[in-house]
Short mmCIF file of C-alpha atoms in Angstrom, two decimals:
data_model
loop_
_atom_site.label_atom_id
_atom_site.label_comp_id
_atom_site.label_asym_id
_atom_site.label_seq_id
_atom_site.Cartn_x
_atom_site.Cartn_y
_atom_site.Cartn_z
CA UNK E 1 -0.03 0.03 0.01
CA UNK E 2 2.86 2.36 0.80
CA UNK E 3 4.32 2.20 -2.75
CA UNK E 4 0.86 2.81 -4.16
CA UNK E 5 0.44 5.94 -2.06
CA UNK E 6 3.94 7.12 -2.97
CA UNK E 7 3.22 6.80 -6.69
CA UNK E 8 -0.14 8.52 -6.28
CA UNK E 9 1.53 11.41 -4.44
CA UNK E 10 4.05 11.71 -7.34
CA UNK E 11 1.12 12.04 -9.72
CA UNK E 12 -0.46 14.79 -7.51
CA UNK E 13 2.84 16.68 -7.31
CA UNK E 14 3.13 16.70 -11.08
CA UNK E 15 -0.44 18.16 -11.32
CA UNK E 16 0.46 20.80 -8.74
CA UNK E 17 3.46 21.96 -10.86
CA UNK E 18 0.98 23.48 -13.33
CA UNK E 19 3.33 22.98 -16.31
CA UNK E 20 1.31 21.82 -19.26
CA UNK E 21 3.27 20.70 -22.33
CA UNK E 22 3.87 17.41 -24.12
CA UNK E 23 7.01 16.64 -22.10
CA UNK E 24 5.17 17.13 -18.82
CA UNK E 25 2.18 15.09 -20.06
CA UNK E 26 4.46 12.17 -21.09
CA UNK E 27 6.04 12.17 -17.62
CA UNK E 28 2.63 12.20 -15.93
CA UNK E 29 1.41 9.31 -18.09
CA UNK E 30 4.48 7.25 -17.25
CA UNK E 31 4.03 7.89 -13.55
CA UNK E 32 0.28 7.24 -13.63
CA UNK E 33 0.79 4.03 -15.68
CA UNK E 34 3.16 2.72 -12.99
CA UNK E 35 0.61 3.49 -10.32
CA UNK E 36 -2.33 1.94 -12.24
CA UNK E 37 -0.41 -1.20 -13.17
CA UNK E 38 0.60 -1.83 -9.55
CA UNK E 39 -2.83 -1.07 -8.30
CA UNK E 40 -4.30 -3.55 -10.77
CA UNK E 41 -2.14 -6.26 -9.33
CA UNK E 42 -2.76 -5.37 -5.62
CA UNK E 43 -6.52 -4.56 -5.76
CA UNK E 44 -7.61 -8.17 -5.24
CA UNK E 45 -5.62 -8.25 -2.02
CA UNK E 46 -6.74 -4.89 -0.59
CA UNK E 47 -10.39 -5.11 -1.69
CA UNK E 48 -12.64 -6.93 0.88
CA UNK E 49 -14.88 -8.35 -1.84
CA UNK E 50 -13.27 -9.89 -4.87
CA UNK E 51 -13.97 -10.73 -7.63
CA UNK E 52 -16.57 -8.01 -8.08
CA UNK E 53 -19.66 -9.27 -9.94
CA UNK E 54 -22.06 -6.42 -9.22
CA UNK E 55 -19.88 -3.65 -7.94
CA UNK E 56 -20.74 -4.18 -4.32
CA UNK E 57 -17.87 -2.13 -2.97
CA UNK E 58 -18.34 1.65 -3.14
CA UNK E 59 -14.63 2.37 -2.80
CA UNK E 60 -13.66 -0.06 -5.59
CA UNK E 61 -16.32 1.44 -7.81
CA UNK E 62 -14.85 4.85 -7.15
CA UNK E 63 -11.33 3.66 -7.92
CA UNK E 64 -12.40 2.31 -11.32
CA UNK E 65 -14.33 5.53 -12.06
CA UNK E 66 -11.32 7.75 -11.23
CA UNK E 67 -8.91 5.60 -13.28
CA UNK E 68 -11.19 5.90 -16.31
CA UNK E 69 -11.67 9.64 -15.83
CA UNK E 70 -7.97 10.36 -15.58
CA UNK E 71 -7.35 8.53 -18.89
CA UNK E 72 -10.28 10.38 -20.49
CA UNK E 73 -8.85 13.77 -19.36
CA UNK E 74 -5.38 12.84 -20.57
CA UNK E 75 -6.74 12.27 -24.04
CA UNK E 76 -8.47 15.61 -24.26
CA UNK E 77 -5.66 17.49 -22.52
CA UNK E 78 -3.32 16.25 -25.21
CA UNK E 79 -5.65 17.67 -27.78
CA UNK E 80 -5.77 21.03 -26.05
CA UNK E 81 -1.94 21.16 -25.95
CA UNK E 82 -1.59 20.17 -29.58
CA UNK E 83 -3.98 22.82 -30.86
CA UNK E 84 -2.66 25.49 -28.50
CA UNK E 85 -6.02 26.12 -26.85
CA UNK E 86 -6.48 28.58 -24.00
CA UNK E 87 -5.20 27.93 -20.47
CA UNK E 88 -8.79 27.45 -19.46
CA UNK E 89 -8.93 24.16 -21.32
CA UNK E 90 -5.72 22.99 -19.54
CA UNK E 91 -7.19 23.97 -16.12
CA UNK E 92 -10.47 22.24 -16.92
CA UNK E 93 -8.83 18.88 -17.38
CA UNK E 94 -6.13 19.30 -14.77
CA UNK E 95 -8.74 20.10 -12.15
CA UNK E 96 -10.70 17.00 -13.04
CA UNK E 97 -7.53 14.91 -12.84
CA UNK E 98 -6.61 16.44 -9.52
CA UNK E 99 -10.05 15.69 -8.11
CA UNK E 100 -9.74 12.02 -9.33
CA UNK E 101 -6.36 11.64 -7.71
CA UNK E 102 -7.73 12.98 -4.37
CA UNK E 103 -10.66 10.58 -4.59
CA UNK E 104 -8.25 7.66 -5.35
CA UNK E 105 -6.29 8.48 -2.27
CA UNK E 106 -9.42 8.63 -0.10
CA UNK E 107 -10.73 5.36 -1.52
CA UNK E 108 -7.43 3.45 -1.05
CA UNK E 109 -7.25 4.81 2.50
CA UNK E 110 -10.77 3.65 3.23
CA UNK E 111 -10.06 0.16 1.80
CA UNK E 112 -7.02 -0.17 4.09
CA UNK E 113 -8.94 0.97 7.20
CA UNK E 114 -12.39 -0.58 6.74
CA UNK E 115 -11.93 -3.87 5.00
CA UNK E 116 -15.49 -5.14 5.71
CA UNK E 117 -17.55 -1.92 5.72
CA UNK E 118 -20.91 -2.50 4.11
CA UNK E 119 -22.75 -0.02 1.90
CA UNK E 120 -25.09 2.35 3.64
CA UNK E 121 -28.65 2.58 2.36
CA UNK E 122 -28.07 6.00 0.84
CA UNK E 123 -25.16 4.57 -1.18
CA UNK E 124 -27.15 1.71 -2.65
CA UNK E 125 -28.80 1.82 -6.05
CA UNK E 126 -32.50 1.47 -6.77
CA UNK E 127 -32.14 -2.21 -7.70
CA UNK E 128 -29.95 -3.04 -4.69
CA UNK E 129 -32.58 -1.44 -2.41
CA UNK E 130 -35.41 -3.23 -4.24
CA UNK E 131 -33.68 -6.58 -3.86
CA UNK E 132 -33.01 -5.87 -0.19
CA UNK E 133 -36.65 -5.07 0.40
CA UNK E 134 -37.89 -8.14 -1.44
CA UNK E 135 -35.34 -10.27 0.53
CA UNK E 136 -36.75 -8.97 3.76
CA UNK E 137 -40.28 -9.85 2.64
CA UNK E 138 -39.26 -13.31 1.42
CA UNK E 139 -37.58 -14.06 4.77
CA UNK E 140 -40.64 -12.81 6.60
CA UNK E 141 -42.95 -15.02 4.53
CA UNK E 142 -40.75 -18.01 5.24
CA UNK E 143 -41.07 -17.34 8.95
CA UNK E 144 -44.80 -17.11 8.66
CA UNK E 145 -44.95 -20.49 7.05
CA UNK E 146 -42.99 -22.09 9.84
CA UNK E 147 -45.01 -24.02 12.34
CA UNK E 148 -43.37 -22.45 15.33
CA UNK E 149 -43.49 -18.67 14.84
CA UNK E 150 -44.19 -17.50 18.37
CA UNK E 151 -41.00 -15.49 18.44
CA UNK E 152 -41.93 -13.65 15.20
CA UNK E 153 -43.68 -10.81 17.04
CA UNK E 154 -40.58 -10.04 18.97
CA UNK E 155 -38.54 -9.42 15.80
CA UNK E 156 -41.34 -8.07 13.63
CA UNK E 157 -41.24 -4.51 14.87
CA UNK E 158 -37.56 -4.13 14.16
CA UNK E 159 -38.03 -5.75 10.79
CA UNK E 160 -40.81 -3.32 10.03
CA UNK E 161 -38.60 -0.31 10.82
CA UNK E 162 -35.76 -1.61 8.56
CA UNK E 163 -38.16 -2.32 5.74
CA UNK E 164 -39.72 1.12 6.04
CA UNK E 165 -36.31 2.75 5.81
CA UNK E 166 -35.46 0.74 2.73
CA UNK E 167 -38.79 1.62 1.09
CA UNK E 168 -38.22 5.32 1.81
CA UNK E 169 -34.93 5.23 -0.09
CA UNK E 170 -36.54 3.32 -2.99
CA UNK E 171 -39.14 6.06 -3.21
CA UNK E 172 -36.43 8.74 -3.24
CA UNK E 173 -34.82 7.09 -6.27
CA UNK E 174 -38.16 6.78 -8.06
CA UNK E 175 -39.19 10.39 -7.35
CA UNK E 176 -35.73 11.66 -8.54
CA UNK E 177 -36.46 9.95 -11.79
CA UNK E 178 -40.01 11.20 -11.85
CA UNK E 179 -38.72 14.80 -11.72
CA UNK E 180 -37.28 14.42 -15.25
CA UNK E 181 -39.80 11.90 -16.70
CA UNK E 182 -42.45 12.96 -19.16
CA UNK E 183 -45.59 14.44 -17.70
CA UNK E 184 -47.90 11.37 -17.89
CA UNK E 185 -45.18 9.06 -16.47
CA UNK E 186 -44.47 11.50 -13.69
CA UNK E 187 -47.98 11.36 -12.43
CA UNK E 188 -48.12 7.57 -12.59
CA UNK E 189 -44.82 7.18 -10.82
CA UNK E 190 -45.94 9.53 -8.08
CA UNK E 191 -49.14 7.53 -7.61
CA UNK E 192 -47.20 4.24 -7.45
CA UNK E 193 -44.86 5.69 -4.83
CA UNK E 194 -47.84 6.79 -2.74
CA UNK E 195 -49.31 3.27 -3.04
CA UNK E 196 -46.00 1.68 -2.00
CA UNK E 197 -45.66 3.98 1.01
CA UNK E 198 -49.24 3.27 1.98
CA UNK E 199 -48.76 -0.51 1.76
CA UNK E 200 -45.50 -0.24 3.81
CA UNK E 201 -47.32 1.80 6.47
CA UNK E 202 -50.08 -0.75 6.76
CA UNK E 203 -47.55 -3.57 7.01
CA UNK E 204 -45.63 -1.72 9.78
CA UNK E 205 -48.70 -0.63 11.74
CA UNK E 206 -50.17 -4.18 11.84
CA UNK E 207 -46.99 -5.65 13.23
CA UNK E 208 -47.76 -8.28 15.80
CA UNK E 209 -51.16 -9.22 14.36
CA UNK E 210 -51.69 -12.87 15.43
CA UNK E 211 -53.57 -13.67 12.21
CA UNK E 212 -50.86 -15.01 9.99
CA UNK E 213 -53.22 -15.00 7.04
CA UNK E 214 -53.66 -11.25 7.33
CA UNK E 215 -49.97 -10.67 7.71
CA UNK E 216 -49.23 -12.82 4.65
CA UNK E 217 -51.74 -10.84 2.51
CA UNK E 218 -50.17 -7.56 3.70
CA UNK E 219 -46.68 -8.74 2.93
CA UNK E 220 -47.76 -9.96 -0.57
CA UNK E 221 -49.50 -6.56 -1.23
CA UNK E 222 -46.31 -4.75 -0.33
CA UNK E 223 -44.30 -7.13 -2.57
CA UNK E 224 -46.75 -6.48 -5.40
CA UNK E 225 -46.39 -2.70 -4.94
CA UNK E 226 -42.56 -3.03 -5.20
CA UNK E 227 -42.79 -4.98 -8.36
CA UNK E 228 -45.34 -2.60 -9.86
CA UNK E 229 -43.08 0.39 -9.24
CA UNK E 230 -40.09 -1.36 -10.71
CA UNK E 231 -41.96 -2.50 -13.81
CA UNK E 232 -43.47 0.94 -14.52
CA UNK E 233 -40.26 2.78 -13.81
CA UNK E 234 -38.53 0.63 -16.47
CA UNK E 235 -41.25 1.39 -19.02
CA UNK E 236 -40.95 5.05 -18.21
CA UNK E 237 -37.19 4.89 -18.50
CA UNK E 238 -37.39 3.42 -22.01
CA UNK E 239 -39.94 6.11 -22.92
CA UNK E 240 -37.61 8.83 -21.60
CA UNK E 241 -34.76 7.28 -23.61
CA UNK E 242 -36.65 7.76 -26.86
CA UNK E 243 -37.48 11.33 -25.99
CA UNK E 244 -33.95 12.21 -24.87
CA UNK E 245 -32.19 10.50 -27.72
CA UNK E 246 -34.44 12.27 -30.16
CA UNK E 247 -33.38 15.59 -28.74
CA UNK E 248 -29.69 14.63 -29.04
CA UNK E 249 -30.14 13.86 -32.71
CA UNK E 250 -30.48 17.57 -33.40
CA UNK E 251 -26.86 18.25 -32.21
CA UNK E 252 -27.80 20.51 -29.34
CA UNK E 253 -24.32 21.92 -28.67
CA UNK E 254 -23.96 23.04 -32.34
CA UNK E 255 -27.38 24.67 -32.20
CA UNK E 256 -26.39 26.47 -28.96
CA UNK E 257 -23.13 27.69 -30.48
CA UNK E 258 -24.99 29.09 -33.56
CA UNK E 259 -27.67 30.81 -31.48
CA UNK E 260 -25.29 32.28 -28.95
CA UNK E 261 -23.22 33.90 -31.71
CA UNK E 262 -26.23 35.78 -32.91
CA UNK E 263 -27.53 36.78 -29.42
CA UNK E 264 -30.90 35.38 -30.41
CA UNK E 265 -33.91 35.57 -28.11
CA UNK E 266 -34.14 31.79 -28.44
CA UNK E 267 -30.85 31.27 -26.58
CA UNK E 268 -32.38 31.04 -23.12
CA UNK E 269 -34.97 28.57 -24.25
CA UNK E 270 -32.36 26.39 -25.87
CA UNK E 271 -30.15 26.54 -22.79
CA UNK E 272 -33.11 25.54 -20.59
CA UNK E 273 -33.95 22.58 -22.95
CA UNK E 274 -30.27 21.59 -22.97
CA UNK E 275 -30.14 21.52 -19.15
CA UNK E 276 -33.30 19.50 -18.94
CA UNK E 277 -32.04 16.89 -21.37
CA UNK E 278 -28.75 16.65 -19.42
CA UNK E 279 -30.76 15.92 -16.27
CA UNK E 280 -32.58 13.20 -18.17
CA UNK E 281 -29.32 11.68 -19.43
CA UNK E 282 -28.05 11.56 -15.82
CA UNK E 283 -31.07 9.72 -14.64
CA UNK E 284 -31.00 7.30 -17.56
CA UNK E 285 -27.40 6.52 -16.77
CA UNK E 286 -28.00 6.17 -13.00
CA UNK E 287 -30.72 3.58 -13.62
CA UNK E 288 -28.69 1.85 -16.28
CA UNK E 289 -25.94 1.43 -13.74
CA UNK E 290 -28.40 0.15 -11.19
CA UNK E 291 -29.81 -2.52 -13.50
CA UNK E 292 -26.48 -3.60 -14.89
CA UNK E 293 -24.51 -6.28 -13.09
CA UNK E 294 -21.22 -5.94 -14.93
CA UNK E 295 -18.49 -3.77 -13.19
CA UNK E 296 -16.91 -2.82 -16.56
CA UNK E 297 -20.24 -1.58 -17.96
CA UNK E 298 -20.99 0.33 -14.77
CA UNK E 299 -17.55 2.00 -15.01
CA UNK E 300 -18.06 3.12 -18.58
CA UNK E 301 -21.43 4.60 -17.86
CA UNK E 302 -20.22 6.28 -14.67
CA UNK E 303 -17.27 7.78 -16.47
CA UNK E 304 -19.56 9.20 -19.18
CA UNK E 305 -21.89 10.66 -16.63
CA UNK E 306 -18.97 12.25 -14.76
CA UNK E 307 -17.62 13.76 -17.99
CA UNK E 308 -21.01 15.08 -19.05
CA UNK E 309 -21.74 16.51 -15.61
CA UNK E 310 -18.39 18.34 -15.67
CA UNK E 311 -19.05 19.57 -19.21
CA UNK E 312 -22.60 20.66 -18.41
CA UNK E 313 -21.22 23.24 -15.98
CA UNK E 314 -18.79 24.90 -18.31
CA UNK E 315 -19.78 24.32 -21.97
CA UNK E 316 -22.43 27.05 -22.21
CA UNK E 317 -20.07 29.70 -20.66
CA UNK E 318 -17.30 28.57 -23.04
CA UNK E 319 -19.58 29.02 -26.03
CA UNK E 320 -20.61 32.51 -24.85
CA UNK E 321 -17.05 33.93 -24.52
CA UNK E 322 -15.41 33.00 -27.86
CA UNK E 323 -13.51 36.27 -28.23
CA UNK E 324 -10.18 34.91 -29.42
CA UNK E 325 -8.76 31.95 -31.43
CA UNK E 326 -7.62 30.26 -28.21
CA UNK E 327 -11.04 30.54 -26.58
CA UNK E 328 -12.71 29.26 -29.73
CA UNK E 329 -10.39 26.26 -29.63
CA UNK E 330 -11.33 25.76 -26.03
CA UNK E 331 -15.04 25.74 -26.97
CA UNK E 332 -14.26 23.33 -29.87
CA UNK E 333 -12.47 20.92 -27.55
CA UNK E 334 -15.32 20.91 -25.07
CA UNK E 335 -17.85 20.37 -27.88
CA UNK E 336 -15.78 17.50 -29.27
CA UNK E 337 -15.40 16.03 -25.79
CA UNK E 338 -19.19 16.29 -25.22
CA UNK E 339 -20.04 14.59 -28.55
CA UNK E 340 -17.58 11.79 -27.97
CA UNK E 341 -18.90 11.09 -24.42
CA UNK E 342 -22.45 11.11 -25.72
CA UNK E 343 -21.42 8.54 -28.41
CA UNK E 344 -19.81 6.26 -25.89
CA UNK E 345 -22.76 6.67 -23.51
CA UNK E 346 -25.38 5.97 -26.13
CA UNK E 347 -23.47 2.99 -27.53
CA UNK E 348 -23.03 1.35 -24.17
CA UNK E 349 -26.68 1.93 -23.26
CA UNK E 350 -27.74 0.40 -26.58
CA UNK E 351 -25.35 -2.53 -25.92
CA UNK E 352 -26.86 -3.45 -22.56
CA UNK E 353 -30.49 -2.67 -23.35
CA UNK E 354 -32.86 -5.47 -24.31
CA UNK E 355 -33.88 -5.18 -28.04
CA UNK E 356 -37.34 -6.67 -27.53
CA UNK E 357 -38.19 -4.34 -24.67
CA UNK E 358 -36.99 -1.33 -26.66
CA UNK E 359 -39.10 -2.30 -29.67
CA UNK E 360 -42.12 -3.02 -27.46
CA UNK E 361 -41.93 0.40 -25.89
CA UNK E 362 -41.76 2.09 -29.26
CA UNK E 363 -44.77 -0.02 -30.41
CA UNK E 364 -46.76 1.29 -27.40
CA UNK E 365 -46.06 4.87 -28.47
CA UNK E 366 -46.69 4.11 -32.10
CA UNK E 367 -50.00 2.37 -31.41
CA UNK E 368 -51.22 5.36 -29.45
CA UNK E 369 -50.16 7.68 -32.29
CA UNK E 370 -51.87 5.92 -35.22
CA UNK E 371 -55.19 7.64 -34.48
CA UNK E 372 -53.67 11.06 -33.88
CA UNK E 373 -53.95 13.26 -36.91
CA UNK E 374 -51.60 15.98 -35.76
CA UNK E 375 -48.73 16.04 -38.25
CA UNK E 376 -46.16 17.41 -35.77
CA UNK E 377 -46.84 14.67 -33.30
CA UNK E 378 -46.59 11.93 -35.99
CA UNK E 379 -43.34 13.44 -37.18
CA UNK E 380 -41.92 13.30 -33.61
CA UNK E 381 -42.87 9.59 -33.24
CA UNK E 382 -41.35 8.66 -36.62
CA UNK E 383 -38.16 10.48 -35.69
CA UNK E 384 -38.02 8.36 -32.49
CA UNK E 385 -37.83 5.33 -34.76
CA UNK E 386 -34.23 6.38 -35.47
CA UNK E 387 -33.37 5.24 -31.92
CA UNK E 388 -34.07 1.69 -33.07
CA UNK E 389 -31.86 2.25 -36.15
CA UNK E 390 -29.06 3.33 -33.76
CA UNK E 391 -29.72 0.34 -31.61
CA UNK E 392 -29.22 -2.29 -34.32
CA UNK E 393 -26.38 -0.40 -35.90
CA UNK E 394 -24.22 -1.76 -33.13
CA UNK E 395 -22.64 -5.09 -34.18
CA UNK E 396 -23.51 -6.73 -30.85
CA UNK E 397 -27.23 -6.07 -31.49
CA UNK E 398 -27.41 -6.58 -35.29
CA UNK E 399 -25.20 -9.72 -35.03
CA UNK E 400 -27.60 -11.11 -32.44
CA UNK E 401 -30.45 -11.17 -34.97
CA UNK E 402 -31.27 -14.48 -36.78
CA UNK E 403 -31.48 -14.62 -40.58
CA UNK E 404 -35.17 -13.95 -40.42
CA UNK E 405 -34.61 -11.18 -37.94
CA UNK E 406 -32.16 -9.40 -40.23
CA UNK E 407 -34.52 -9.73 -43.15
CA UNK E 408 -37.39 -8.14 -41.17
CA UNK E 409 -35.08 -5.47 -39.79
CA UNK E 410 -34.16 -4.47 -43.39
CA UNK E 411 -37.95 -4.23 -44.13
CA UNK E 412 -38.17 -1.96 -41.13
CA UNK E 413 -35.47 0.31 -42.52
CA UNK E 414 -37.34 0.68 -45.82
CA UNK E 415 -40.72 1.40 -44.28
CA UNK E 416 -39.19 3.86 -41.77
CA UNK E 417 -37.67 5.81 -44.67
CA UNK E 418 -41.04 5.87 -46.41
CA UNK E 419 -42.63 7.22 -43.22
CA UNK E 420 -39.99 9.95 -42.95
CA UNK E 421 -40.56 10.88 -46.66
CA UNK E 422 -44.29 11.09 -46.49
CA UNK E 423 -44.43 12.99 -43.20
CA UNK E 424 -41.88 15.54 -44.48
CA UNK E 425 -43.67 16.27 -47.80
CA UNK E 426 -44.48 19.99 -48.08
CA UNK E 427 -47.57 19.31 -50.17
CA UNK E 428 -50.84 18.24 -48.45
CA UNK E 429 -51.06 14.47 -47.96
CA UNK E 430 -54.16 12.39 -47.35
CA UNK E 431 -53.96 11.33 -43.64
CA UNK E 432 -55.08 7.88 -44.61
CA UNK E 433 -51.86 7.40 -46.61
CA UNK E 434 -49.84 8.35 -43.46
CA UNK E 435 -51.80 6.04 -41.26
CA UNK E 436 -51.44 3.21 -43.65
CA UNK E 437 -47.68 3.42 -43.54
CA UNK E 438 -47.69 3.73 -39.74
CA UNK E 439 -49.73 0.53 -39.53
CA UNK E 440 -47.20 -1.21 -41.82
CA UNK E 441 -44.41 0.05 -39.65
CA UNK E 442 -46.15 -1.26 -36.57
CA UNK E 443 -46.73 -4.67 -38.18
CA UNK E 444 -43.10 -5.09 -39.27
CA UNK E 445 -41.71 -4.05 -35.87
CA UNK E 446 -44.14 -6.37 -34.05
CA UNK E 447 -42.89 -9.21 -36.30
CA UNK E 448 -39.25 -8.30 -35.54
CA UNK E 449 -40.00 -8.34 -31.78
CA UNK E 450 -41.73 -11.74 -32.03
CA UNK E 451 -38.76 -13.18 -33.89
CA UNK E 452 -36.33 -11.92 -31.26
CA UNK E 453 -38.53 -13.23 -28.43
CA UNK E 454 -38.74 -16.62 -30.15
CA UNK E 455 -35.00 -16.79 -30.66
CA UNK E 456 -34.35 -15.80 -27.02
CA UNK E 457 -36.80 -18.41 -25.77
CA UNK E 458 -35.13 -21.12 -27.87
CA UNK E 459 -31.72 -20.02 -26.53
CA UNK E 460 -33.04 -20.11 -22.93
CA UNK E 461 -34.49 -23.54 -23.38
CA UNK E 462 -31.18 -24.89 -24.68
CA UNK E 463 -29.30 -23.41 -21.78
CA UNK E 464 -29.24 -25.63 -18.68
CA UNK E 465 -29.42 -23.33 -15.69
CA UNK E 466 -28.25 -24.74 -12.33
CA UNK E 467 -31.03 -22.78 -10.58
CA UNK E 468 -34.58 -22.06 -11.70
CA UNK E 469 -35.62 -18.45 -12.38
CA UNK E 470 -38.38 -17.10 -10.17
CA UNK E 471 -41.80 -16.93 -11.81
CA UNK E 472 -42.44 -13.38 -10.47
CA UNK E 473 -39.65 -11.89 -12.56
CA UNK E 474 -40.33 -8.33 -13.66
CA UNK E 475 -39.92 -6.66 -16.96
CA UNK E 476 -36.99 -4.33 -16.86
CA UNK E 477 -34.76 -2.58 -19.42
CA UNK E 478 -31.96 -5.20 -19.08
CA UNK E 479 -31.04 -7.68 -21.74
CA UNK E 480 -31.91 -11.25 -20.80
CA UNK E 481 -29.22 -12.73 -18.66
CA UNK E 482 -28.71 -16.42 -17.87
CA UNK E 483 -27.64 -15.64 -14.31
CA UNK E 484 -28.33 -17.33 -10.99
CA UNK E 485 -30.02 -14.27 -9.70
CA UNK E 486 -33.19 -14.86 -7.64
CA UNK E 487 -35.06 -12.31 -9.78
CA UNK E 488 -34.07 -12.33 -13.35
CA UNK E 489 -34.40 -8.92 -14.94
CA UNK E 490 -35.36 -9.23 -18.56
CA UNK E 491 -34.75 -5.81 -20.13
CA UNK E 492 -30.62 -4.79 -19.31
CA UNK E 493 -28.09 -7.33 -20.30
CA UNK E 494 -26.49 -8.18 -16.97
CA UNK E 495 -23.05 -8.85 -18.46
CA UNK E 496 -21.59 -7.52 -21.64
CA UNK E 497 -19.64 -9.96 -23.84
CA UNK E 498 -17.23 -7.17 -24.88
CA UNK E 499 -15.78 -4.22 -23.13
CA UNK E 500 -16.12 -1.14 -25.27
CA UNK E 501 -12.64 0.14 -25.73
CA UNK E 502 -12.01 3.87 -25.81
CA UNK E 503 -10.18 3.78 -29.08
CA UNK E 504 -13.00 1.99 -30.93
CA UNK E 505 -15.30 5.01 -30.23
CA UNK E 506 -12.84 7.86 -30.78
CA UNK E 507 -11.54 9.39 -33.98
CA UNK E 508 -8.75 7.24 -35.46
CA UNK E 509 -6.42 10.22 -35.83
CA UNK E 510 -6.13 10.46 -32.03
CA UNK E 511 -4.99 6.86 -31.77
CA UNK E 512 -1.59 7.82 -33.17
CA UNK E 513 -0.55 9.56 -30.01
CA UNK E 514 2.85 10.65 -28.91
CA UNK E 515 1.97 9.81 -25.38
CA UNK E 516 3.37 6.67 -23.67
CA UNK E 517 0.88 4.05 -24.75
CA UNK E 518 -1.46 2.33 -22.36
CA UNK E 519 -5.04 1.14 -22.69
CA UNK E 520 -7.78 1.58 -20.09
CA UNK E 521 -8.95 -1.94 -20.77
CA UNK E 522 -5.65 -3.28 -19.45
CA UNK E 523 -5.82 -1.12 -16.34
CA UNK E 524 -9.41 -2.12 -15.62
CA UNK E 525 -9.19 -5.76 -16.71
CA UNK E 526 -10.49 -8.09 -14.04
CA UNK E 527 -8.88 -11.48 -13.80
#
């Protein structure tokens, strides 16, 4: 541990020097590589829980996030140095790197002092809290079914307090998402949270009731309320993803840059819409992390969210003060950084998301829109179909389609183009012609979904699982995982087959770097 701290201090001292040129950056990279390589070898020994399957150590999660963020900042700092951008760009990335080094120091110190410290409720994700609540209820129901349960009343009051605290944290997560959800979903989520709190209150107030039948019904009602909230939250998350992704398709930073240059009255409205969508992206990422079980996937999403959060605070001011070539280069670097992080973020979300659930959510919106004659609404829905095009553009998703699935997907591309063409015609069009194409689009997508479901079912039947999957599994955004989890979540892939490498998503010209070469996949590789 001492050698790790020494190397980390050397990195911090280099940051404190403030010198920012290629020679300094190469020296920092070499020092950081030594630290990261040694940390990779020692982490299994200093971490209390290893190997990590679901990221159940907050300190280790922070370590992986900080390592990834430092490498990300190095990449963009090199760009800033090469194009001779303003000192503001240097300070932006140096400050982020310094913050990461300080957090690395804190996390390593905590690991050495508190080897077995468990996560607090406030540090646990929505899914971890949900599983914890359902575990409490399952244990309680098992005790009720025991013949000798005279001692249950003694423990029940304490159990009720613990469960109430867990439910309160679950509701906080759900309401945080509801704040950025679309209006109709916000109302439904609020109602489901009220129902959950009500069921929890009844369960707690009736503690000690000698009638086991009543207590069992109350426990089952609370369990049903938990599953209902999870199921609807996932549907709302997919719905929000379509809305948010559609906004990003219009290149919001470029639009902001153009509007701010002209001092248009629309600037404030665009800034407000940009901030709202950034909040939505954060919530999409937070829940994607919660539903994913793979530490590498979690790290990528966390790093993207950290970068986007940092950029959100400075990108608009940078666009507003482009008074010199250096400041313009600073704004360009931030814009490029923003677009690259969004690309990585969207790709990894598409990689872990379940294709069938994504299609099904779009079909729900499309089915509701068929009878709406308002052209602007229909245009918006058709534009959202591009999200599915992005989804299957990834090799991991398109390659997962069977021969029939690929044929139907190609039919979907054709009809989607026809829908785009007819809705964008400037001459009047008979609404029946638009509706006809929308119905064909619906039919083709429904067929694609059925093919995917059939292929997944056949794959599941051919896979011999050592443990059966619970029949009360809920529909989530995770891709189907053949795990041994008690509750299989069927809409986010729990474990990605490939780790998205930084260089595969970045411009190839930046791969030919003068920096000492090292790959984040090697630093983060779990053996």
